[in-house]
XYZ file of C-alpha atoms in Angstrom:
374
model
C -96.023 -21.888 26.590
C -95.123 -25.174 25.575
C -93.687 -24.239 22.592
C -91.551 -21.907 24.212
C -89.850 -24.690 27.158
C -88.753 -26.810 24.181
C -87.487 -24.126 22.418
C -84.855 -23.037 25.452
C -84.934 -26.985 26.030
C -83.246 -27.465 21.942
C -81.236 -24.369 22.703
C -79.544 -25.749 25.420
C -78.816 -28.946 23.343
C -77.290 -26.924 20.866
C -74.699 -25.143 23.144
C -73.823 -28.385 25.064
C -72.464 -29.782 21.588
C -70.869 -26.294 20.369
C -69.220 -27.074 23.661
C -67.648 -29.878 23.081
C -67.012 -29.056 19.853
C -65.005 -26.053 20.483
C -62.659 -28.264 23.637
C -62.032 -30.913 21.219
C -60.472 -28.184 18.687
C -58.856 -26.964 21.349
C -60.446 -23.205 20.689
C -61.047 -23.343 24.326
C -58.732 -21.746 27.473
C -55.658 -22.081 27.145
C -52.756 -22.383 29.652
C -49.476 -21.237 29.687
C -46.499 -23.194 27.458
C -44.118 -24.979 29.682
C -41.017 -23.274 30.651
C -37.778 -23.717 29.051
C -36.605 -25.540 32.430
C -40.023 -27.533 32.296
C -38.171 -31.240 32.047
C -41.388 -33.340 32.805
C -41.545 -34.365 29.157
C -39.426 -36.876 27.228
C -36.458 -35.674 25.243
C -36.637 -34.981 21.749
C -35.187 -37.688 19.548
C -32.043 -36.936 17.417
C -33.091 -36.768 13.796
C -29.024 -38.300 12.928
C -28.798 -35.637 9.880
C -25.323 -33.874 9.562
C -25.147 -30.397 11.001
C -24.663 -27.933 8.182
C -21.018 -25.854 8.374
C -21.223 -22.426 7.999
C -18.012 -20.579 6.525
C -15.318 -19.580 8.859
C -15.843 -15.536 9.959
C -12.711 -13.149 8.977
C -13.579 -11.487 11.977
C -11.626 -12.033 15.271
C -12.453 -14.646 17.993
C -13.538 -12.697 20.331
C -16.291 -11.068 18.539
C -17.176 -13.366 15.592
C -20.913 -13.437 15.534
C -21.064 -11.239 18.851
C -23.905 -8.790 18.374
C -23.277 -5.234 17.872
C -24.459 -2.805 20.463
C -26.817 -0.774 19.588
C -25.172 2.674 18.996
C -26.777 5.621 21.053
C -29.625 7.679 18.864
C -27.536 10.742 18.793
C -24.350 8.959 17.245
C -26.438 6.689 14.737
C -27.555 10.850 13.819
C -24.574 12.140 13.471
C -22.936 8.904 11.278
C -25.811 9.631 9.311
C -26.002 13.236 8.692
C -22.646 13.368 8.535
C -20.927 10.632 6.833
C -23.998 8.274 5.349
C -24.948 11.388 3.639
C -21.686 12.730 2.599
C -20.401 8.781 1.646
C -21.787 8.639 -2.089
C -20.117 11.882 -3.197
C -16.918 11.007 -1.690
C -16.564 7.470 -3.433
C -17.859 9.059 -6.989
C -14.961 11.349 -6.529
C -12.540 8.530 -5.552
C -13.840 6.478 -8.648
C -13.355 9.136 -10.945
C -9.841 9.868 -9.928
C -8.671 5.770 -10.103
C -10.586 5.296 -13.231
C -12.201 1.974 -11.763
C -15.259 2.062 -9.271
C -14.293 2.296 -5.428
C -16.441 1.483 -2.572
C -16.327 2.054 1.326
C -16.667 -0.671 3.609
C -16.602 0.831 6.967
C -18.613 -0.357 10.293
C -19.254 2.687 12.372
C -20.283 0.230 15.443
C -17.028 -1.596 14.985
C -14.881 1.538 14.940
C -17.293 3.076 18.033
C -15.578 0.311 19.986
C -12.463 1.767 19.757
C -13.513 5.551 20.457
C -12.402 6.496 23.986
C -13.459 10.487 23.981
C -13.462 13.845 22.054
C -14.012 13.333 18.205
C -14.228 9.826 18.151
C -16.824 9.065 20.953
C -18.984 12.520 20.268
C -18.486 12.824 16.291
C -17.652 9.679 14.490
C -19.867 10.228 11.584
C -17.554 13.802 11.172
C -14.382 11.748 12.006
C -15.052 8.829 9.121
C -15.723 11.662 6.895
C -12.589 13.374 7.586
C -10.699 9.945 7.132
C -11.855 9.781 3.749
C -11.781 13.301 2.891
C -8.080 12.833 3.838
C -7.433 9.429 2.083
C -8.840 11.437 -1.204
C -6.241 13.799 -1.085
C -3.591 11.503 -0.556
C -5.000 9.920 -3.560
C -4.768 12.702 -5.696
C -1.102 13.744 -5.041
C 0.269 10.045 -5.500
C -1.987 9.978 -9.113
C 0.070 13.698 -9.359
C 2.754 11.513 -8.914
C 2.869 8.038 -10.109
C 0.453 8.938 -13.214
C -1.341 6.003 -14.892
C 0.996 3.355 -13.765
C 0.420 4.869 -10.405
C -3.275 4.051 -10.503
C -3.250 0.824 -12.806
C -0.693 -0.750 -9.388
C -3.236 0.312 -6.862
C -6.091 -0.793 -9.087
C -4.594 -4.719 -9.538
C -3.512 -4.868 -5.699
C -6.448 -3.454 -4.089
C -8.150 -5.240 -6.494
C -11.682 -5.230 -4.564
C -11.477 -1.236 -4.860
C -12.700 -1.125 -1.393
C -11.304 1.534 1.630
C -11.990 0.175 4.817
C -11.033 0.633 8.469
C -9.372 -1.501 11.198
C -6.794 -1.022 14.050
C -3.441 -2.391 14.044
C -0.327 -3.429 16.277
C 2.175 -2.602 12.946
C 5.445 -1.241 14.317
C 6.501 1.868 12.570
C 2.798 3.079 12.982
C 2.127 5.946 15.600
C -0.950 6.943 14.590
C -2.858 6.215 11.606
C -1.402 4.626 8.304
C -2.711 2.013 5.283
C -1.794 -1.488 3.809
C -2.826 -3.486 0.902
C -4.311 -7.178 2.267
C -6.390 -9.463 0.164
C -6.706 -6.932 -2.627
C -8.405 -4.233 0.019
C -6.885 -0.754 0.903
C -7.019 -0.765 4.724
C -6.700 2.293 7.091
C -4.676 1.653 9.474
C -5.082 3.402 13.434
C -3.287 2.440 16.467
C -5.737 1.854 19.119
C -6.342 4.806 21.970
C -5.338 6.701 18.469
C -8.639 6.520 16.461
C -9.809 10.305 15.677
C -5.691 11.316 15.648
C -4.013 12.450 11.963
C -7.806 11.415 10.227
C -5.594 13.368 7.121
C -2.484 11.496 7.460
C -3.442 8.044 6.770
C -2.619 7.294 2.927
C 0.191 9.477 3.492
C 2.456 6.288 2.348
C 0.321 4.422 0.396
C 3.651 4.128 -2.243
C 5.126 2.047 0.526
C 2.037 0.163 1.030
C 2.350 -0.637 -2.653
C 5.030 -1.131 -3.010
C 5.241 -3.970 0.329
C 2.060 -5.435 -1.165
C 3.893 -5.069 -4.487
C 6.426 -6.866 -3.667
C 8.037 -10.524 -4.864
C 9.630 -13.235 -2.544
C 12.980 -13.075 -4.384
C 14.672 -9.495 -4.197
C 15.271 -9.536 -7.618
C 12.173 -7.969 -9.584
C 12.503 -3.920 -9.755
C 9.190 -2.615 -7.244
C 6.978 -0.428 -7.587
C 8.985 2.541 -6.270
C 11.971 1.854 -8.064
C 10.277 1.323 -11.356
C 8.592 4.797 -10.555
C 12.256 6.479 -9.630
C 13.975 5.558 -13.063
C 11.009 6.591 -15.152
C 10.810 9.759 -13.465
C 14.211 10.324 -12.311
C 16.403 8.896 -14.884
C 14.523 8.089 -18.402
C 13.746 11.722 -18.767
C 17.182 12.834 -18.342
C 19.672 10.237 -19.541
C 19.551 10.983 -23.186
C 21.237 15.058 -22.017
C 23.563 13.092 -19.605
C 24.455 10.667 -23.010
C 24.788 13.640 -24.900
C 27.115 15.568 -23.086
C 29.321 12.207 -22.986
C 29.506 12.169 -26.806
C 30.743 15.694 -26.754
C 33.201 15.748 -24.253
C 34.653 12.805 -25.511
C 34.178 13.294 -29.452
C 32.137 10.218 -29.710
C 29.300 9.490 -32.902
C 27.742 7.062 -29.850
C 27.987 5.626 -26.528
C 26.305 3.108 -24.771
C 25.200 3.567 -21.297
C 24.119 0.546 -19.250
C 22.919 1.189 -15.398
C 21.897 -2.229 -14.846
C 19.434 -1.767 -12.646
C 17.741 -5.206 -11.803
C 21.628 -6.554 -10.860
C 21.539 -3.249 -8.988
C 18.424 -3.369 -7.306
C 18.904 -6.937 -6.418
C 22.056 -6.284 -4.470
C 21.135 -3.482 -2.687
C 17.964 -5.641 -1.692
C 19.964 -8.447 -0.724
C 22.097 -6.472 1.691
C 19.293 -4.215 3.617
C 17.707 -6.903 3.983
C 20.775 -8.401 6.258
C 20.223 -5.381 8.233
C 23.935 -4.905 8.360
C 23.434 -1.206 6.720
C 23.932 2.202 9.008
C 21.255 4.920 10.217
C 22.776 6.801 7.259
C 22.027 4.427 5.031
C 19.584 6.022 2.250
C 16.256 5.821 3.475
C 13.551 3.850 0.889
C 16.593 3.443 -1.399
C 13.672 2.501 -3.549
C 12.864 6.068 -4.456
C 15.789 6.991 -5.305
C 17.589 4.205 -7.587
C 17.009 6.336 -10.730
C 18.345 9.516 -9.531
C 21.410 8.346 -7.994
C 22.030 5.779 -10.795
C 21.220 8.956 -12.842
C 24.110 10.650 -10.705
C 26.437 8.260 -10.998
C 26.836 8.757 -14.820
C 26.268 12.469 -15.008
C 28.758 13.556 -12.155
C 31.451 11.159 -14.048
C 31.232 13.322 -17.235
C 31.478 16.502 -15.224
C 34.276 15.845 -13.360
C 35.951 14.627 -17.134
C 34.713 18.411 -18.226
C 35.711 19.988 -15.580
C 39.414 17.759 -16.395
C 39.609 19.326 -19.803
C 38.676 16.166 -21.703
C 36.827 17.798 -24.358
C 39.843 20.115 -25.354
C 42.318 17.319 -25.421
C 42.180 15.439 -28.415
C 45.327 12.811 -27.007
C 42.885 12.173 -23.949
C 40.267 11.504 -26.047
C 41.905 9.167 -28.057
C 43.294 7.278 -25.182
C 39.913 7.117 -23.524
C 38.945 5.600 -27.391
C 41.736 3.093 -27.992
C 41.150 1.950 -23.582
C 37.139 1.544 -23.341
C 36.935 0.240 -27.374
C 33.337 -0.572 -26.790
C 32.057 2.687 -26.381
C 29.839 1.314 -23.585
C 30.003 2.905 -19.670
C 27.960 0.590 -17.112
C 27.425 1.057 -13.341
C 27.463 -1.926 -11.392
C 27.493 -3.368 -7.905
C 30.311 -5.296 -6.594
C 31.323 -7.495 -3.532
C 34.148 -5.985 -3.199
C 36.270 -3.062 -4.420
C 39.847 -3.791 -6.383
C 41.101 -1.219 -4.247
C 41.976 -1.817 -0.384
C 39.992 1.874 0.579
C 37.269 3.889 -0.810
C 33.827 4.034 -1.639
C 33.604 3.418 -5.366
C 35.897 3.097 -8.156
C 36.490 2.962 -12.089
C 37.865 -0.297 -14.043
C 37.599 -0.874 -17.909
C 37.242 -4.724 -18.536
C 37.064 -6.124 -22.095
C 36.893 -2.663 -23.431
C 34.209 -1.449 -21.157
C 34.182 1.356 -18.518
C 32.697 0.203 -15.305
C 31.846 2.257 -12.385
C 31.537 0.480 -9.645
C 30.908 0.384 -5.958
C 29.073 -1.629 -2.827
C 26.127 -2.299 -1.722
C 27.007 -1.077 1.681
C 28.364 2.334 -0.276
C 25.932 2.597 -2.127
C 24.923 6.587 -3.408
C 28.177 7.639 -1.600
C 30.508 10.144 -3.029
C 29.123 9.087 -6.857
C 31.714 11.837 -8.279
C 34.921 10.170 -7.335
C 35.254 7.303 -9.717
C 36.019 9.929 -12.410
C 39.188 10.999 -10.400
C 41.105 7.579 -11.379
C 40.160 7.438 -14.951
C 43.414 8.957 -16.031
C 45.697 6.589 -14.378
C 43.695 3.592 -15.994
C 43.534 4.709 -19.511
């Protein structure tokens, strides 16, 4: 019995010290961590360091480092059935086509901000598939078009090979369009317009090369007109050549459309804004075919004059333009008081000439004069 009283006697010894032991490791109760607003204690001390600078966000003001809302379960379902799924495919197919490997970049949260109803709000994993889908056929009809220059341009300005979306206040946009910034090929939508034209939107990606393209200067050809001559005029000035040598019993000739002197002139006065709603729209596009025109509707009208069956016009056109060389060229102004255009021969060259503000007007007409000058 009396072992058994100092046995519960060294028992309780032993808890009493686990006791303490266990408070002064603080294993014990616990209570609950001061509130934020809990002020009782001093304030923390400054440690002096230098706070580190993060790198400034491309993202606007207003929601730089904002955090995305949560998109509803049913939309984050339909993004990804529809478009996460379909996304891979589409950019192996873009890749293939541009020769280079493309990526999309595109935030469905961001562009959820902008969807007010209908396909936007309800289907926006259909609609960013259907912007692409669209973009890719665009794609192939300016490769159709432009060829390997074509895609080497677009390669070396969108030079990150990345398709993304954002919205824009561009003028001249209604509904959706593109533009080449910081080497990325942007789709462009007007906001309350996201959803509208999803096809449409690379439907002038030439003029979004071609602005993106573009020097400071007005003097280096662009993209577009590089792309008019050397489908519109290289392929067909050698027949146009030809049928000069024959009409005018010529071994050679030398034709000379000086384009950058051209080009540069033209640029110089659209720019002015001085030109009328007639004017011919993306001139660009077109400087090969009309420079093209200029020449070939000259040695029709000489055909159509008799030139080739008169040997005594042919030798006056000889012993007048001596250098065997026709050149178009811009002019300020014409030596004539009226008229759009006009024909001169200058130390022994035949010059067809106009304005900037004529430019492409009437281009059969100079050949009318050339048998009073010779």
């Amino acid at each position: 019995m009396d072992f058994l009283k100092k046995a519960k006697a060294s028992l309780a010894e032993v808890q009493g010290d686990l006791n303490k032991a266990t408070a002064s490791l603080g294993l014990g109760d616990k209570k609950s961590a001061p509130t934020p607003t809990d002020s009782s204690g001093p304030e923390p001390q400054s440690s002096g360091s230098t706070p580190i600078n993060t790198p400034a966000t491309s993202v606007a003001p207003s929601t730089a480092g904002a955090p995305k809302a949560k998109l509803p379960l049913a939309i984050r379902k339909n993004v990804r059935d529809n478009w996460e799924s379909a996304q891979p495919n589409l950019e192996k197919k873009i890749s293939d086509l541009l020769g280079e490997t493309w990526k999309t970049d595109i935030d469905p949260a961001y562009l959820y901000t902008f969807a007010e109803s209908g396909y936007s709000k309800d289907n926006p994993g259909d609609m960013i598939k259907s912007y692409i889908e669209g973009a890719l056929n665009s794609l192939e009809k300016y490769v159709n078009n432009y060829g390997d220059e074509g895609k080497s341009e677009l390669n070396t300005l969108a030079s990150s090979h990345t398709i993304t979306m954002d919205v824009t206040t561009k003028s001249g946009i209604t509904y959706t369009g593109c533009e080449i910034v910081g080497g990325v090929l942007r789709i462009l939508f007007v906001k309350g317009a996201l959803g509208t034209n999803v096809n449409d939107s690379l439907d002038y990606l030439s003029e979004a090369i071609n602005q993106a393209g573009t020097s400071s200067d007005d003097t280096s050809l662009d993209f577009n007109a590089r792309s008019s001559i050397k489908n519109d005029y290289e392929p067909k000035i050698d027949a146009v050549k030809a049928k000069w040598q024959k009409i005018l019993a010529l071994s050679t000739i030398d034709i000379e459309p000086n384009f950058e002197h051209n080009y540069a002139a033209i640029a110089a006065y659209t720019k002015s804004g001085k030109q009328s709603n007639t004017y011919p729209r993306e001139w660009q596009k077109s400087l090969g075919r009309f420079t093209l025109e200029y020449f070939s509707g000259f040695v029709e009208i000489m055909e159509n004059k008799g030139f080739g069956d008169d040997e005594m016009v042919q030798e006056g056109f000889k012993d007048a333009v001596e250098k065997n060389q026709v050149a178009l060229r811009i002019v300020d102004r014409l030596n004539k008081s009226n008229g759009y255009n006009e024909c001169v021969i200058e130390n022994g060259v035949l010059y067809i000439q106009t304005t900037a503000e004529y430019w492409a007007t009437n281009v059969n007409d100079p050949a009318y004069e050339l048998m009073d000058i010779l």
